[in-house]
Amino acid sequence: MQKILIVEDSSIVAKILVHLAKQELEFEIVLAMTFAEARAKFKQYNGDFFAAIVDLNLPDAPDGEVVDFTLEKKIPTIVLTGTFDEKRRSTLLEKGIVDYVTKEGKYSYLYALRLVNRLQANMSIKVLVVEDSSTMRNLIVSMLKRHLFKVVEAVDGIDAIKVFLANPDIKLLITDYNMPNMDGFDLVKNIRCKYEKFDLIIIGLSAEGESSLSARFIKTGANDFLTKPFNPEEFYCRINHNIESLELVEQIRDVSNRDYLTGLYSRRYFFQKGEELWQQAKDNSQSLSMAVLNIDDFKNINDQYGNVFADSILKKISDILNKTLFRFLVARSSGKEFYMLMQGLDSNQASILLDKIRAIISREVFTFENDEVFITCSGGVTNKLTDRLIDQVTIAENLVISAKEAGKNIVFSEDATDIMGDDDAA
């Protein structure tokens, strides 16, 4: 587990921070109450800290020496201080701290702790900086890297489009207006032909004195605008606000694509995303196996034990599928049936994998009052890339029917070969 170093000399504040940290963070919390203790903890853990939250004034480091120490050790550092000092704040931001937070109550402590979560999330977010001035570009890149974003660069709009083609996972674009070859407006217009506002964040930049550009940028498709030179805290606030909005939309989209009971993807999303994977497999001549898993005699179980018990079975099987097939597209198709699309696996490989899942399920014990209930499933697998994905699904579903007719608790592949586990559960 990753570690966070908290350095705080007040025992009351330290207790509050550690208590809130355990609620907010999935990190191991390491507490030090003096500069000497902080150095000892650094040595004890071989400097393996994801980030540090440090008090600016300690009994044995009254002038912020602990901040210099953590920055020297390349630990992202959030400063907590009892008083606000504009000059000290500017100096520390220039040195490279993540943020400067005054101790003004519980919200301030939560803000500092949630910054750690923000840093962790930023590590998976790729940002493209488009700026023809190398000085300004380097400044923006360094500020983004301080907050652990993954950063790529371009010198003008044409260069930016090339970078986009090589990095389709870019989530945030920061672009200057006045650039050679293709300016910021034309770049935004080109990018917005493909990406909606909540698929890609665009923040426009321009120099002071160009007051009309902010409205023009936003009307062209930008999410936000900053005037150069900008305040570092305003820069981070704008970035974080837009990123958090994007993440919220992504969460809403994800929930809408999920089955309410099991958390697996819905049938609708399966075909939406599956069509993309199917087309990729066709275009690149890659293996793509379609698998269907169907619970045997589920209606009888539902009638005998009731909906609540039946739902618990569906949830458990879904958990098994999620853990085993996390690399693939898995969905709940209907009450008792699940779809799986396995890119890169041929029919034999997918059948063996599905049969292992079938065997795991057959050994699972479900308890209802004093009864022990065992569940079996039948499966079908094909990797024949037909003219449509739905046709491939139909082949797999017909193989499930054949598996049930052959005695259930079996996986059939497209060559009519059944694969049985050693469990032989009925």
Coordinates of C-alpha atoms in Angstrom, one line a residue:
M1 CA 0.0 0.0 0.0
Q2 CA 1.3 3.5 -0.9
K3 CA 2.2 5.8 2.0
I4 CA 1.5 9.4 2.9
L5 CA 3.8 11.3 5.3
I6 CA 2.0 13.7 7.6
V7 CA 4.2 16.1 9.6
E8 CA 2.4 18.1 12.2
D9 CA 3.6 19.2 15.7
S10 CA 0.2 19.9 17.2
S11 CA -1.1 16.7 18.7
I12 CA -4.7 17.9 18.3
V13 CA -4.3 18.7 14.6
A14 CA -2.3 15.5 14.0
K15 CA -5.1 13.4 15.5
I16 CA -7.7 15.2 13.3
L17 CA -5.6 14.7 10.2
V18 CA -4.9 11.1 10.8
H19 CA -8.6 10.4 11.7
L20 CA -9.8 12.2 8.5
A21 CA -7.1 10.6 6.4
K22 CA -8.3 7.1 7.4
Q23 CA -11.7 8.1 6.1
E24 CA -10.7 9.8 2.9
L25 CA -7.6 8.0 1.7
E26 CA -6.6 4.5 0.8
F27 CA -3.1 5.0 1.8
E28 CA -0.9 4.0 4.8
I29 CA -0.6 7.0 7.0
V30 CA 2.9 7.7 8.5
L31 CA 2.9 10.5 11.2
A32 CA 5.9 12.6 12.3
M33 CA 5.7 15.4 14.8
T34 CA 9.1 17.0 14.3
F35 CA 11.6 17.5 11.5
A36 CA 14.0 15.0 13.0
E37 CA 11.2 12.4 13.2
A38 CA 10.2 13.1 9.6
R39 CA 13.8 12.5 8.4
A40 CA 13.8 9.3 10.5
K41 CA 10.5 8.1 8.9
F42 CA 11.9 8.9 5.5
K43 CA 14.9 6.7 6.1
Q44 CA 12.8 4.0 7.8
Y45 CA 10.6 3.7 4.7
N46 CA 13.4 4.3 2.2
G47 CA 11.7 7.4 1.0
D48 CA 8.7 5.5 -0.4
F49 CA 6.1 8.2 0.0
F50 CA 3.4 9.1 -2.6
A51 CA 2.9 12.6 -1.1
A52 CA 3.5 14.6 2.1
I53 CA 1.3 17.0 4.1
V54 CA 3.5 19.1 6.2
D55 CA 3.3 21.8 8.8
L56 CA 5.3 24.8 7.7
N57 CA 6.6 25.7 11.2
L58 CA 8.0 23.0 13.5
P59 CA 9.9 23.4 16.8
D60 CA 13.1 22.1 15.2
A61 CA 12.3 23.6 11.7
P62 CA 10.7 27.0 12.2
D63 CA 11.5 28.4 8.7
G64 CA 10.0 25.6 6.6
E65 CA 13.0 23.4 6.4
V66 CA 10.8 20.3 6.3
V67 CA 9.3 21.6 3.0
D68 CA 12.8 22.0 1.5
F69 CA 13.5 18.5 2.6
T70 CA 10.4 16.8 1.1
L71 CA 10.8 18.8 -2.2
E72 CA 14.5 17.8 -2.3
K73 CA 13.4 14.1 -2.0
K74 CA 10.9 14.6 -4.9
I75 CA 7.9 14.0 -2.7
P76 CA 4.8 16.0 -3.9
T77 CA 4.2 18.3 -0.9
I78 CA 1.1 20.0 0.4
V79 CA 1.9 22.7 3.0
L80 CA -0.4 23.3 6.0
T81 CA 0.1 26.5 8.0
G82 CA -1.6 28.4 10.7
T83 CA -1.2 31.8 9.1
F84 CA -1.5 33.1 5.5
D85 CA 1.5 34.9 4.3
E86 CA 1.3 36.1 0.6
K87 CA 5.1 36.4 0.2
R88 CA 5.8 33.0 1.7
R89 CA 3.0 31.4 -0.3
S90 CA 4.4 32.8 -3.6
T91 CA 7.9 31.6 -2.6
L92 CA 6.8 28.1 -1.8
L93 CA 4.7 27.8 -5.0
E94 CA 7.8 28.8 -7.0
K95 CA 9.8 26.1 -5.2
G96 CA 7.3 23.5 -6.4
I97 CA 4.8 22.7 -3.7
V98 CA 1.4 21.2 -4.7
D99 CA -0.6 23.7 -2.7
Y100 CA -0.6 26.1 0.3
V101 CA -3.4 25.5 2.7
T102 CA -4.2 27.5 5.9
K103 CA -5.5 25.7 8.9
E104 CA -9.0 27.1 9.1
G105 CA -11.0 24.2 10.3
K106 CA -12.1 20.7 9.2
Y107 CA -12.8 21.8 5.6
S108 CA -9.1 22.9 5.2
Y109 CA -7.9 19.6 6.4
L110 CA -10.3 17.7 4.1
Y111 CA -9.2 19.9 1.2
A112 CA -5.5 19.0 1.8
L113 CA -6.3 15.3 2.1
R114 CA -8.5 15.3 -1.0
L115 CA -5.7 16.9 -2.9
V116 CA -3.8 13.6 -2.4
N117 CA -6.7 11.7 -4.0
R118 CA -6.6 14.2 -6.8
L119 CA -2.9 13.7 -7.4
Q120 CA -3.5 9.9 -7.6
A121 CA -6.3 10.3 -10.1
N122 CA -4.2 12.7 -12.2
M123 CA -1.6 10.0 -12.8
S124 CA -4.1 8.4 -15.3
I125 CA -5.0 11.7 -17.0
K126 CA -3.2 12.7 -20.2
V127 CA -2.9 16.4 -21.0
L128 CA -1.8 18.0 -24.3
V129 CA -0.2 21.5 -24.0
V130 CA -0.2 23.4 -27.3
E131 CA 1.9 26.5 -27.1
D132 CA 4.5 28.0 -29.6
S133 CA 6.4 29.8 -26.9
S134 CA 8.9 27.3 -25.4
T135 CA 9.2 29.3 -22.2
M136 CA 5.4 29.4 -21.6
R137 CA 5.0 25.8 -22.7
N138 CA 7.7 24.6 -20.4
L139 CA 6.1 26.5 -17.5
I140 CA 2.7 24.9 -18.1
V141 CA 4.2 21.5 -18.5
S142 CA 6.1 21.8 -15.2
M143 CA 3.0 23.0 -13.4
L144 CA 1.0 20.0 -14.7
K145 CA 3.7 17.5 -13.8
R146 CA 3.9 18.9 -10.3
H147 CA 0.3 17.7 -10.0
L148 CA 1.3 14.3 -11.6
F149 CA -0.6 14.7 -14.8
K150 CA 0.8 12.8 -17.9
V151 CA 1.8 15.5 -20.3
V152 CA 2.4 15.6 -24.1
E153 CA 3.3 18.7 -26.0
A154 CA 2.8 20.4 -29.4
V155 CA 4.1 23.7 -30.9
D156 CA 1.0 24.6 -33.0
G157 CA -2.4 23.4 -34.1
I158 CA -1.1 21.1 -36.9
D159 CA 1.4 19.5 -34.6
A160 CA -1.4 19.1 -32.0
I161 CA -3.5 17.1 -34.4
K162 CA -0.6 14.7 -35.1
V163 CA -0.1 14.3 -31.3
F164 CA -3.9 13.6 -30.9
L165 CA -3.7 10.9 -33.5
A166 CA -0.9 9.2 -31.6
N167 CA -2.6 9.7 -28.2
P168 CA -6.3 9.2 -28.5
D169 CA -6.6 8.9 -24.7
I170 CA -5.9 12.7 -24.1
K171 CA -8.5 14.1 -21.7
L172 CA -7.5 17.7 -21.4
L173 CA -6.2 20.1 -24.1
I174 CA -4.6 23.5 -23.1
T175 CA -4.0 25.6 -26.2
D176 CA -2.7 29.1 -26.9
Y177 CA -4.6 31.3 -29.4
N178 CA -1.8 33.0 -31.4
M179 CA 0.3 30.3 -33.0
P180 CA 1.7 29.8 -36.5
N181 CA 0.3 27.3 -39.1
M182 CA -2.9 26.7 -37.2
D183 CA -4.1 29.0 -34.4
G184 CA -6.0 28.0 -31.3
F185 CA -9.5 28.7 -32.7
D186 CA -9.0 26.5 -35.8
L187 CA -7.5 23.8 -33.6
V188 CA -10.6 23.9 -31.3
K189 CA -13.0 23.8 -34.3
N190 CA -11.2 20.8 -35.8
I191 CA -11.1 18.9 -32.5
R192 CA -14.7 19.6 -31.7
C193 CA -15.7 17.8 -34.9
K194 CA -14.8 14.6 -33.1
Y195 CA -14.9 15.2 -29.4
E196 CA -17.8 16.6 -27.4
K197 CA -17.3 19.0 -24.4
F198 CA -17.6 16.2 -21.9
D199 CA -15.4 13.8 -23.8
L200 CA -12.5 16.2 -23.9
I201 CA -11.8 19.4 -21.9
I202 CA -10.4 22.3 -23.8
I203 CA -8.9 25.4 -22.0
G204 CA -7.9 28.3 -24.2
L205 CA -5.0 30.7 -23.4
S206 CA -4.2 34.2 -24.6
A207 CA -2.2 37.2 -23.5
E208 CA -3.5 40.2 -21.6
G209 CA -5.2 42.8 -23.7
E210 CA -7.1 40.4 -25.9
S211 CA -10.4 40.7 -24.0
S212 CA -12.7 39.4 -26.6
L213 CA -10.9 36.1 -27.0
S214 CA -12.4 34.4 -24.0
A215 CA -15.9 34.6 -25.4
R216 CA -14.7 33.6 -28.9
F217 CA -12.8 30.6 -27.5
I218 CA -15.8 29.3 -25.5
K219 CA -18.2 29.9 -28.5
T220 CA -15.8 27.9 -30.7
G221 CA -16.0 25.0 -28.3
A222 CA -13.6 25.5 -25.4
N223 CA -14.7 24.6 -21.9
D224 CA -12.8 27.4 -20.2
F225 CA -10.3 30.2 -20.7
L226 CA -7.2 31.7 -18.9
T227 CA -5.4 34.9 -19.5
K228 CA -1.6 34.9 -19.5
P229 CA 0.2 35.4 -17.2
F230 CA -2.0 33.5 -14.9
N231 CA -2.0 32.9 -11.1
P232 CA -0.8 29.3 -10.3
E233 CA -3.7 28.8 -7.9
E234 CA -6.2 30.0 -10.5
F235 CA -4.6 27.7 -13.0
Y236 CA -5.0 24.6 -10.8
C237 CA -8.5 25.6 -9.7
R238 CA -9.7 25.8 -13.3
I239 CA -8.0 22.6 -14.2
N240 CA -9.4 20.7 -11.2
H241 CA -12.9 22.1 -11.7
N242 CA -13.0 21.0 -15.3
I243 CA -11.5 17.6 -14.6
E244 CA -13.9 16.9 -11.8
S245 CA -16.8 17.9 -14.0
L246 CA -15.6 15.4 -16.7
E247 CA -15.2 12.7 -14.1
L248 CA -18.7 13.3 -12.8
V249 CA -20.2 13.0 -16.3
E250 CA -18.1 9.8 -16.8
Q251 CA -19.5 8.3 -13.5
I252 CA -23.1 9.2 -14.6
R253 CA -22.5 7.6 -18.0
D254 CA -21.0 4.5 -16.4
V255 CA -24.0 4.1 -14.0
S256 CA -26.4 4.4 -16.9
N257 CA -24.5 1.6 -18.8
R258 CA -24.7 -0.8 -15.8
D259 CA -27.2 -3.4 -14.8
Y260 CA -28.8 -2.1 -11.5
L261 CA -28.6 -5.4 -9.7
T262 CA -25.2 -6.9 -10.6
G263 CA -23.1 -3.9 -11.6
L264 CA -22.2 -5.6 -14.9
Y265 CA -22.7 -3.8 -18.1
S266 CA -26.2 -3.8 -19.6
R267 CA -27.3 -5.6 -22.8
R268 CA -27.7 -2.2 -24.5
Y269 CA -24.1 -1.1 -23.7
F270 CA -22.8 -4.6 -24.6
F271 CA -23.9 -4.1 -28.2
Q272 CA -22.9 -0.5 -28.3
K273 CA -19.3 -1.2 -27.2
G274 CA -19.2 -4.7 -28.7
E275 CA -19.8 -3.3 -32.2
E276 CA -16.6 -1.3 -31.8
L277 CA -14.6 -4.3 -30.7
W278 CA -16.2 -6.5 -33.4
Q279 CA -15.2 -3.9 -36.1
Q280 CA -11.7 -3.7 -34.8
A281 CA -11.3 -7.4 -34.9
K282 CA -12.7 -7.5 -38.5
D283 CA -10.4 -4.6 -39.6
N284 CA -7.3 -6.1 -38.0
S285 CA -8.0 -9.8 -38.6
Q286 CA -7.9 -10.5 -34.8
S287 CA -9.6 -13.2 -32.8
L288 CA -12.7 -12.2 -31.1
S289 CA -14.7 -14.9 -29.1
M290 CA -18.3 -14.5 -28.1
A291 CA -19.3 -16.4 -25.0
V292 CA -22.7 -16.9 -23.4
L293 CA -23.2 -18.3 -19.9
N294 CA -26.7 -19.3 -18.8
I295 CA -27.7 -20.5 -15.3
D296 CA -29.3 -23.9 -15.4
D297 CA -32.9 -24.3 -13.9
F298 CA -32.9 -20.8 -12.6
K299 CA -36.7 -20.5 -12.8
N300 CA -37.0 -23.4 -10.5
I301 CA -34.6 -21.9 -8.0
N302 CA -36.5 -18.6 -8.2
D303 CA -39.8 -20.3 -7.6
Q304 CA -38.5 -22.5 -4.7
Y305 CA -36.4 -20.0 -2.8
G306 CA -37.7 -16.6 -3.9
N307 CA -36.4 -13.5 -5.6
V308 CA -34.0 -12.3 -2.8
F309 CA -32.1 -15.6 -2.8
A310 CA -32.1 -15.7 -6.6
D311 CA -30.7 -12.2 -6.7
S312 CA -27.9 -13.2 -4.4
I313 CA -26.9 -15.9 -6.8
L314 CA -26.9 -13.4 -9.7
K315 CA -24.7 -11.1 -7.7
K316 CA -22.2 -13.8 -6.8
I317 CA -21.9 -15.1 -10.3
S318 CA -21.4 -11.5 -11.5
D319 CA -18.6 -11.0 -9.0
I320 CA -16.9 -14.2 -10.3
L321 CA -17.2 -13.0 -13.9
N322 CA -16.0 -9.5 -13.0
K323 CA -12.9 -10.8 -11.2
T324 CA -12.1 -13.5 -13.7
L325 CA -12.8 -11.6 -16.9
F326 CA -11.8 -8.0 -15.9
R327 CA -9.9 -7.6 -19.2
F328 CA -13.0 -8.3 -21.3
L329 CA -16.4 -6.9 -22.0
V330 CA -18.9 -8.6 -19.7
A331 CA -22.7 -7.9 -19.5
R332 CA -25.9 -9.3 -18.0
S333 CA -28.1 -10.0 -21.0
S334 CA -31.2 -11.1 -19.3
G335 CA -32.4 -12.5 -15.9
K336 CA -30.2 -15.6 -16.0
E337 CA -27.9 -15.0 -19.0
F338 CA -24.5 -13.3 -19.3
Y339 CA -22.6 -12.2 -22.4
M340 CA -18.8 -12.0 -22.7
L341 CA -16.7 -10.7 -25.6
M342 CA -13.1 -11.8 -25.4
Q343 CA -10.8 -10.0 -27.8
G344 CA -7.5 -11.8 -28.6
L345 CA -8.8 -15.3 -27.7
D346 CA -9.6 -18.0 -30.2
S347 CA -12.6 -20.4 -29.6
N348 CA -10.5 -23.0 -27.8
Q349 CA -8.9 -20.5 -25.4
A350 CA -12.2 -18.8 -24.6
S351 CA -13.9 -22.2 -24.1
I352 CA -11.3 -23.3 -21.6
L353 CA -11.6 -20.0 -19.7
L354 CA -15.4 -20.2 -19.7
D355 CA -15.3 -23.8 -18.5
K356 CA -13.0 -22.8 -15.6
I357 CA -15.6 -20.2 -14.6
R358 CA -18.4 -22.9 -14.9
A359 CA -16.4 -25.2 -12.6
I360 CA -15.9 -22.4 -10.0
I361 CA -19.6 -21.6 -10.0
S362 CA -20.6 -25.3 -9.7
R363 CA -18.5 -25.6 -6.5
E364 CA -19.9 -22.5 -4.9
V365 CA -22.2 -23.2 -1.9
F366 CA -25.3 -21.0 -1.6
T367 CA -27.1 -21.2 1.8
F368 CA -30.8 -20.8 2.2
E369 CA -31.9 -21.3 5.8
N370 CA -30.8 -24.9 6.4
D371 CA -30.4 -25.8 2.8
E372 CA -27.2 -25.9 0.8
V373 CA -27.9 -25.0 -2.8
F374 CA -25.5 -25.7 -5.7
I375 CA -25.8 -23.9 -9.0
T376 CA -24.7 -25.0 -12.5
C377 CA -24.4 -23.1 -15.7
S378 CA -24.2 -24.0 -19.4
G379 CA -22.1 -22.1 -21.9
G380 CA -21.5 -21.5 -25.6
V381 CA -18.5 -20.0 -27.4
T382 CA -17.7 -19.0 -30.9
N383 CA -15.1 -16.9 -32.6
K384 CA -16.7 -16.9 -36.1
L385 CA -16.7 -13.2 -37.2
T386 CA -20.0 -13.2 -39.1
D387 CA -21.4 -10.2 -40.9
R388 CA -22.9 -8.8 -37.7
L389 CA -22.1 -9.1 -34.0
I390 CA -25.7 -10.1 -33.3
D391 CA -25.2 -13.1 -35.6
Q392 CA -22.2 -14.2 -33.6
V393 CA -24.2 -13.8 -30.4
T394 CA -27.0 -16.0 -31.9
I395 CA -24.4 -18.8 -32.7
A396 CA -23.2 -18.7 -29.1
E397 CA -26.8 -18.8 -27.7
N398 CA -27.6 -21.8 -29.9
L399 CA -24.6 -23.6 -28.5
V400 CA -25.9 -22.9 -25.0
I401 CA -29.2 -24.6 -26.1
S402 CA -27.2 -27.6 -27.3
A403 CA -25.3 -27.7 -24.0
K404 CA -28.5 -27.8 -22.0
E405 CA -29.9 -30.5 -24.2
A406 CA -26.7 -32.5 -23.7
G407 CA -27.2 -32.6 -19.9
K408 CA -26.3 -29.0 -18.7
N409 CA -23.3 -27.9 -16.8
I410 CA -21.3 -28.0 -20.0
V411 CA -19.5 -25.5 -22.3
F412 CA -19.9 -26.1 -26.0
S413 CA -17.7 -24.5 -28.6
E414 CA -18.5 -23.9 -32.2
D415 CA -17.0 -27.2 -33.4
A416 CA -19.6 -29.0 -31.3
T417 CA -16.9 -30.3 -28.8
D418 CA -18.0 -30.1 -25.3
I419 CA -15.6 -29.3 -22.5
M420 CA -16.2 -30.8 -19.1
G421 CA -14.5 -30.1 -15.8
D422 CA -13.5 -32.7 -13.3
D423 CA -16.4 -31.7 -10.9
D424 CA -19.2 -33.5 -12.9
A425 CA -21.7 -31.6 -10.7
A426 CA -25.3 -32.2 -11.8

